[in-house]
Amino acid sequence: MQRPRFPAVAPRRTAPARTPRSPDTVSAVHLELVTLLEDRVVITWFTGTSATDNGQGRMLPAVTEGEVVYGTHPARLNRTASEGRRTAHHTVELTDLEPGQTYYYQAHSRGSAATPTPLHLVRGNAAGTSPHGLGSRGGPYSFTTPEPPPGRHVMSIALCNDLHLGETTAGLMAGVPLLRGISQEHGLAPYPEIMARALVDEARRRGADRLLAAGDISAGGAPRDLLEARRILDGFGEHGQDYFVVRGNHDRPRDRSPGEPGDSFRDGFFGGDGPPYFTRDLGGLRIVGLDTYDKRGNGGDAGGLSPEQLHWFRTQLKEDGERPTVVFGHHPLTVRHSAFPVTSGQRLNRRQARSIIDAYAMAPGVFLHHSGHTHRNKRTVLPRAGHVTLQEVGAAKDYPGGFVLLRVHTGGYALNYYKSNSEPAREWSERGRRVAAGLWPQYAFGRSVRDRNSVTARDLSGITPCRPASAAVRGAL
């Protein structure tokens, strides 16, 4: 998303951890069912000191315990899961669940039942897969676990975007001057670095074999920010083998000096040689990376591919249309059901988007198109190419702050959203809720669980396990 001029980068210091004294009266809010798999769910919420204000319209954090009680009947919540530590930013994972089973749950902190993030602008549900419990304070709320993807698990790929390394103020929107941005607290490390490092750690912890970063790696294409992004992503593995990146509008080339064009993104990740779009084979799975700002512009207009790239892309699909394929690029092909006004700058050029969708209609092997740019979680399927899931993924850099894990099975695939789970990441994500006058969760989180968690049956039996190159090297040491 286009931003105004960025302030100078703040000093990169980390403040000592602060532990507020636990209050007697706690309010538990912002309950969210984040991740839903066939055998587990991840639930988050925030606890604050009731009737307090930090000067910015938020409660002061209350460090306390957190637990979830749950069961298969709303009157018998006879199982308990807890965090095993005290915090204001709670994350509880329920495990050993049964596929296809409906569960009821309540989240508590010091006797206070957590209430869900309201999604009234989009008529959504942040706490479950059914409206059960939404009419009462504290639930119990309800979710139904899906059946797992058919067949044998083959590989897992983390899908992320919008790291914005170098950014210092979140939520500044071009053309909307009345919306105030959110900055990091004084003395803490820059939030894009916190969130990017937490993402890499969480992706590895969740078993990702590869990682695809769909653009806006930097905030403004500065060489030092792209270098820092490269250092952080290198913590996942080797670029071009374990992780892959494509350009976003914020990564567009800038002038180094009068008459001397510069492309720090291509120099930093592609060695300055060849185009920054590509195709790779991962054990029979084709990965196609698109440069969706392969053009001149100020970054605020619609994305676009050069004629050469669009011809190359269509040729790739035409020559091998049956091959299982994942495409990723920064700009989405379409933007639907937004809580905020939609402009042309939020998507790919309409004519090119139609051309790509037409190509998908003739290429039955394509099953997923991953994009960023909108900073929200949204699943879309278009009738023209109904076999392709168009998955927008929320920004890595701020609320809700995470990635989608693509789990590929021989008989289908699952898409599951995870928040980055370090304590500094959770603190910043909670602070980032105030973007867009506090309405950001109603846009960014996903109006339904299905916008961030889905299972699709599909014959992917031609894909074989493909061990990451870096893992093979580590195993040989």
Coordinates of C-alpha atoms in Angstrom, one line a residue, residues 153-160 203 206-213 236 242-244 282 285-287 325-326 328 367-368 370 403-408 414-416 418 463 466:
H153 CA 1.7 -34.7 3.5
V154 CA 4.4 -33.7 1.0
M155 CA 5.7 -30.3 2.0
S156 CA 4.9 -27.0 3.8
I157 CA 5.5 -23.5 2.4
A158 CA 5.2 -20.3 4.4
L159 CA 3.5 -17.5 2.5
C160 CA 4.2 -13.9 3.6
A203 CA 7.7 -20.3 10.1
R206 CA 5.6 -24.6 12.3
G207 CA 7.5 -26.8 9.9
A208 CA 7.8 -24.7 6.8
D209 CA 10.2 -26.2 4.2
R210 CA 10.2 -23.1 2.0
L211 CA 9.2 -19.5 2.3
L212 CA 7.7 -17.2 -0.3
A213 CA 7.8 -13.4 0.4
F236 CA 15.4 -19.1 7.2
D242 CA 14.9 -22.2 0.6
Y243 CA 13.2 -18.9 0.3
F244 CA 12.1 -16.7 -2.7
L282 CA 10.2 -28.0 -6.0
L285 CA 5.6 -28.3 -7.8
R286 CA 6.2 -25.3 -10.0
I287 CA 6.7 -22.0 -8.2
T325 CA 1.6 -24.6 -9.8
V326 CA 1.7 -21.9 -7.2
F328 CA 2.9 -15.4 -6.1
F367 CA -4.2 -24.2 -7.8
L368 CA -3.0 -21.1 -5.7
H370 CA -0.7 -15.8 -3.3
F403 CA 2.0 -15.6 7.6
V404 CA 0.0 -18.4 6.0
L405 CA 1.3 -22.0 6.0
L406 CA 0.5 -23.9 2.8
R407 CA 0.4 -27.6 3.6
V408 CA 0.6 -29.7 0.4
A414 CA -4.6 -26.5 3.5
L415 CA -4.0 -22.8 4.1
N416 CA -3.6 -21.9 7.7
Y418 CA -0.4 -18.0 12.1
I463 CA 4.5 -33.7 -6.2
C466 CA 11.7 -31.9 -1.8

